[in-house]
Backbone as numpy.savetxt, mean C-alpha at the origin, in Angstrom:
# Nx Ny Nz CAx CAy CAz Cx Cy Cz
4.50 -9.28 7.91 3.66 -8.09 7.91 4.54 -6.85 7.91
4.07 -5.84 7.27 4.79 -4.57 7.25 4.88 -4.00 8.66
3.80 -4.07 9.39 3.80 -3.64 10.78 2.76 -4.46 11.53
2.99 -4.64 12.81 2.04 -5.38 13.65 2.22 -4.95 15.09
1.47 -5.56 15.98 1.47 -5.13 17.38 2.83 -5.29 18.05
3.63 -6.25 17.60 4.92 -6.48 18.25 6.08 -5.78 17.56
5.87 -5.25 16.37 6.94 -4.54 15.66 7.16 -3.18 16.31
8.39 -2.78 16.40 8.73 -1.52 17.06 9.16 -0.49 16.02
8.30 -0.14 15.08 8.62 0.82 14.04 8.86 0.15 12.71
9.34 0.93 11.74 9.57 0.44 10.39 11.06 0.26 10.18
11.45 -0.86 9.61 12.86 -1.18 9.45 13.26 -1.14 7.99
13.80 -0.01 7.55 14.39 0.13 6.21 13.48 -0.35 5.10
12.24 0.10 5.09 11.33 -0.26 4.01 11.19 0.90 3.05
10.91 0.57 1.79 10.63 1.58 0.78 9.34 1.18 0.09
8.32 2.00 0.21 7.05 1.75 -0.47 7.12 2.49 -1.79
7.12 1.74 -2.91 7.27 2.40 -4.21 5.98 2.47 -5.01
4.99 1.67 -4.67 3.70 1.69 -5.37 2.57 1.52 -4.36
1.41 2.06 -4.72 0.19 1.88 -3.93 -0.88 1.41 -4.90
-1.61 0.37 -4.52 -2.69 -0.10 -5.39 -4.02 0.07 -4.67
-5.05 0.24 -5.48 -6.41 0.46 -4.97 -7.33 -0.59 -5.57
-8.22 -1.12 -4.75 -9.16 -2.13 -5.23 -10.54 -1.91 -4.66
-11.51 -2.65 -5.19 -12.90 -2.41 -4.79 -13.60 -3.62 -4.19
-12.87 -4.67 -3.81 -13.51 -5.84 -3.19 -13.84 -5.55 -1.72
-15.07 -5.85 -1.34 -15.48 -5.70 0.05 -15.40 -7.07 0.70
-14.49 -7.23 1.63 -14.29 -8.52 2.28 -13.52 -8.33 3.57
-13.50 -9.37 4.37 -12.72 -9.33 5.59 -11.24 -9.57 5.26
-10.38 -8.82 5.89 -8.95 -9.00 5.66 -8.48 -10.31 6.27
-7.43 -10.87 5.65 -6.87 -12.13 6.12 -5.36 -11.97 6.09
-4.68 -12.36 7.15 -3.22 -12.16 7.22 -2.47 -12.93 6.15
-3.08 -13.91 5.52 -2.43 -14.68 4.45 -2.56 -14.00 3.08
-3.33 -12.93 2.99 -3.50 -12.23 1.70 -2.18 -11.67 1.20
-1.93 -11.83 -0.09 -0.72 -11.28 -0.71 -1.05 -10.39 -1.91
-2.33 -10.24 -2.23 -2.74 -9.42 -3.37 -4.16 -8.91 -3.12
-4.50 -7.83 -3.81 -5.87 -7.35 -3.74 -6.77 -8.30 -4.52
-8.01 -8.41 -4.10 -8.96 -9.29 -4.79 -9.42 -8.66 -6.09
-9.67 -7.35 -6.08 -10.19 -6.66 -7.27 -9.42 -5.36 -7.49
-8.14 -5.49 -7.89 -7.29 -4.31 -8.10 -7.79 -3.49 -9.28
-7.95 -2.19 -9.05 -8.42 -1.27 -10.10 -7.32 -0.37 -10.62
-6.35 -0.01 -9.77 -5.28 0.90 -10.19 -4.04 0.65 -9.34
-2.87 0.91 -9.94 -1.58 0.86 -9.22 -0.80 2.09 -9.63
-0.39 2.89 -8.66 0.28 4.15 -8.94 1.57 4.26 -8.13
2.44 5.16 -8.57 3.68 5.41 -7.84 3.40 6.10 -6.52
4.18 5.77 -5.53 4.11 6.45 -4.24 5.15 7.55 -4.24
4.78 8.72 -3.75 5.72 9.83 -3.69 6.63 9.66 -2.48
7.84 10.14 -2.59 8.77 10.08 -1.47 8.38 11.08 -0.41
7.98 10.57 0.73 7.58 11.42 1.85 8.50 11.12 3.02
9.18 12.14 3.57 10.07 11.88 4.70 9.30 11.35 5.90
9.87 10.39 6.58 9.27 9.84 7.79 9.75 10.67 8.98
8.85 11.34 9.70 9.28 12.16 10.83 9.78 11.32 12.00
9.34 10.08 12.07 9.82 9.18 13.12 9.54 7.75 12.67
10.04 6.80 13.41 9.91 5.39 13.02 8.60 4.75 13.48
7.67 5.52 14.00 6.39 4.97 14.45 5.21 5.58 13.70
5.49 6.24 12.58 4.43 6.85 11.78 4.64 6.48 10.32
3.56 6.29 9.61 3.60 5.94 8.20 2.87 7.02 7.41
3.58 7.67 6.48 2.99 8.69 5.63 3.21 8.27 4.18
2.14 8.25 3.39 2.23 7.86 1.99 1.43 8.85 1.17
1.99 9.29 0.06 1.26 10.12 -0.89 1.21 9.39 -2.21
0.02 9.26 -2.76 -0.17 8.63 -4.07 -1.33 9.33 -4.75
-1.22 9.51 -6.05 -2.28 10.18 -6.81 -2.81 9.21 -7.85
-4.09 8.90 -7.75 -4.76 8.07 -8.75 -5.16 9.01 -9.87
-4.68 8.78 -11.08 -4.84 9.75 -12.17 -6.22 9.82 -12.79
-7.13 8.95 -12.39 -8.50 9.02 -12.89 -8.71 8.44 -14.27
-7.74 7.67 -14.78 -7.87 7.08 -16.11 -8.87 5.93 -16.15
-9.15 5.32 -15.01 -10.08 4.19 -14.99 -11.49 4.66 -14.67
-12.45 3.77 -14.82 -13.83 4.08 -14.47 -13.94 4.36 -12.97
-15.03 5.01 -12.57 -15.26 5.28 -11.16 -15.38 3.97 -10.38
-14.86 3.96 -9.17 -15.00 2.81 -8.29 -14.83 3.26 -6.84
-15.41 2.51 -5.94 -15.24 2.76 -4.51 -13.98 2.04 -4.05
-13.20 2.67 -3.21 -11.97 2.05 -2.71 -12.27 1.35 -1.39
-12.11 0.02 -1.39 -12.26 -0.78 -0.19 -10.98 -1.51 0.18
-10.02 -1.56 -0.75 -8.75 -2.24 -0.52 -7.61 -1.31 -0.90
-6.53 -1.36 -0.15 -5.33 -0.62 -0.48 -4.15 -1.56 -0.30
-3.28 -1.61 -1.31 -2.09 -2.44 -1.24 -0.85 -1.59 -1.25
0.13 -1.96 -0.44 1.42 -1.27 -0.40 2.46 -2.19 -1.00
3.20 -1.69 -1.99 4.18 -2.51 -2.71 5.57 -2.00 -2.36
6.39 -2.87 -1.83 7.71 -2.50 -1.34 8.74 -2.59 -2.45
9.72 -1.69 -2.41 10.82 -1.72 -3.34 11.85 -2.76 -2.91
12.82 -3.00 -3.77 13.86 -3.97 -3.45 13.95 -5.04 -4.51
14.40 -6.20 -4.13 14.65 -7.31 -5.07 13.38 -7.74 -5.81
12.25 -7.66 -5.15 10.99 -8.10 -5.78 10.10 -6.91 -6.13
10.69 -5.88 -6.74 9.93 -4.67 -7.06 8.77 -4.97 -7.97
7.71 -4.17 -7.80 6.51 -4.30 -8.64 6.71 -3.58 -9.93
C-alpha cells in the first residue's frame, strides 16, 4: 500500500500519473487497477511540505465524455512506470 495505518509517512515515492474511473464499488486491498478507467493524466510536481501529507495536482483535459468520478488511481514512477 502507498500508505496505511502503520506507515510513518511517504518513503521516496513519485506519483507520475493519476487515473479517474466511474465504477461504484467497495474498495478491496487486493485491487491493482480501476474497474472502469475513463482517463489517465500527468500529475504535476507539487512539493511535499512534510512526510505526513499528500498533495497531488492533476488536470483532466475534458476530451472524454462526461462521467462521475468514483475511483482514483495513483501511478508511481520508477521501474514499472505507466
